[in-house]
Amino acid sequence: MELHAQEGLLTTSPSGTAPPRVLVATAVPVERDAVARAFDGTPSRVPLPAATLARLLPHPGGAEYDLLAAGVGPGLAAASTAGALTAAALRGTPYDLVVSAGIGGGFLPDAPPASLVLAEEITAADLGAETDGAGGPGADGTPGFLPVTDLGFGTVTHLPPAALVRRAAEATGARTGTVLTVSTVTGTARRAAELRARHPRALAEAMEGFGVAEAAAAHRTPVLEIRAVSNPVGPRDRAAWRIGDALAALTVAFGKLAPVLESWNPHDDRTDRD
Ligand SMILES: O=C(O)c1cccc(C(=O)CC[C@H]2O[C@@H](n3cnc4c(=O)[nH]cnc43)[C@H](O)[C@@H]2O)c1
């Protein structure tokens, strides 16, 4: 099967041999390796000018997965993901789907440690302007916030394909909601409450999803974000982190996600590019 992302169509190639191509962008190598453990075989290394991909070759009828440790934070994640997308496009083998994946903070009680969250919306939570005028301050004196869209610029939310999110959630048992992208990890109960007040559907926060999604959108390629919760969003407590459990959950999730990605037909799906 060959997917033509530019047209947003899933079509069968004349040869019927080309598998769908999926780019999975994690922040750090341990997350990339947790994803790789869901698949058979040893990834091959594909050097790019500014990064190295770990490539998992498809089993018959499967997808080809390129795994990228894209860096921590939305800026580096966007730059690395854009580089990989551009390299693939120039090779004439563009990706059909980008997945932002890794550990993240979960908002309690809905997303406890070791649970999974899939993004229905990927939202930049701190891209905008602080204000004590419009949009705030709150009764308790917390400053208000205007998203960058209210300032007349860009976007703050990307929407993954709805049907794909639904099917992926059914397969993995992930909860679905908004995943926030932040440049500063939340470290107080007050900030956690502030974020939830502004984004009532938020289940998790992490630092890369919006950057990965911006790069995907520039290439008109659909995007997913999946987070395995390593810690609660709130007061800083490193002793309470469950990174090992979250990485194990990520591996299990990709084992269940792969058949869904491979059978996904974007024909009827709502995406950010429509
Ligand atoms: O030192 C701290 O207090 C601290 C708290 C949370 C996360 C960090 C990191 O350095 C990890 C950043 C890394 O992991 C993702 N992540 C994991 N948990 C969260 C979170 O609660 N809020 C935001 N990001 C989180 C993130 O995507 C980065 O890749 C340090």
Coordinates of C-alpha atoms in Angstrom, one line a residue, residues 38 116 172 226 248-258:
A38 CA 7.3 -2.8 20.8
L116 CA -1.9 6.6 28.8
T172 CA -4.6 1.0 23.8
I226 CA 0.5 9.8 22.9
A248 CA 6.9 0.2 30.0
A249 CA 3.4 1.6 29.3
L250 CA 4.7 3.3 26.2
T251 CA 6.1 0.0 24.9
V252 CA 2.8 -1.8 25.5
A253 CA 0.9 1.0 23.9
F254 CA 2.9 0.9 20.6
G255 CA 2.4 -2.8 20.4
K256 CA -1.4 -2.2 20.4
L257 CA -1.2 1.0 18.3
A258 CA 0.7 -0.5 15.4

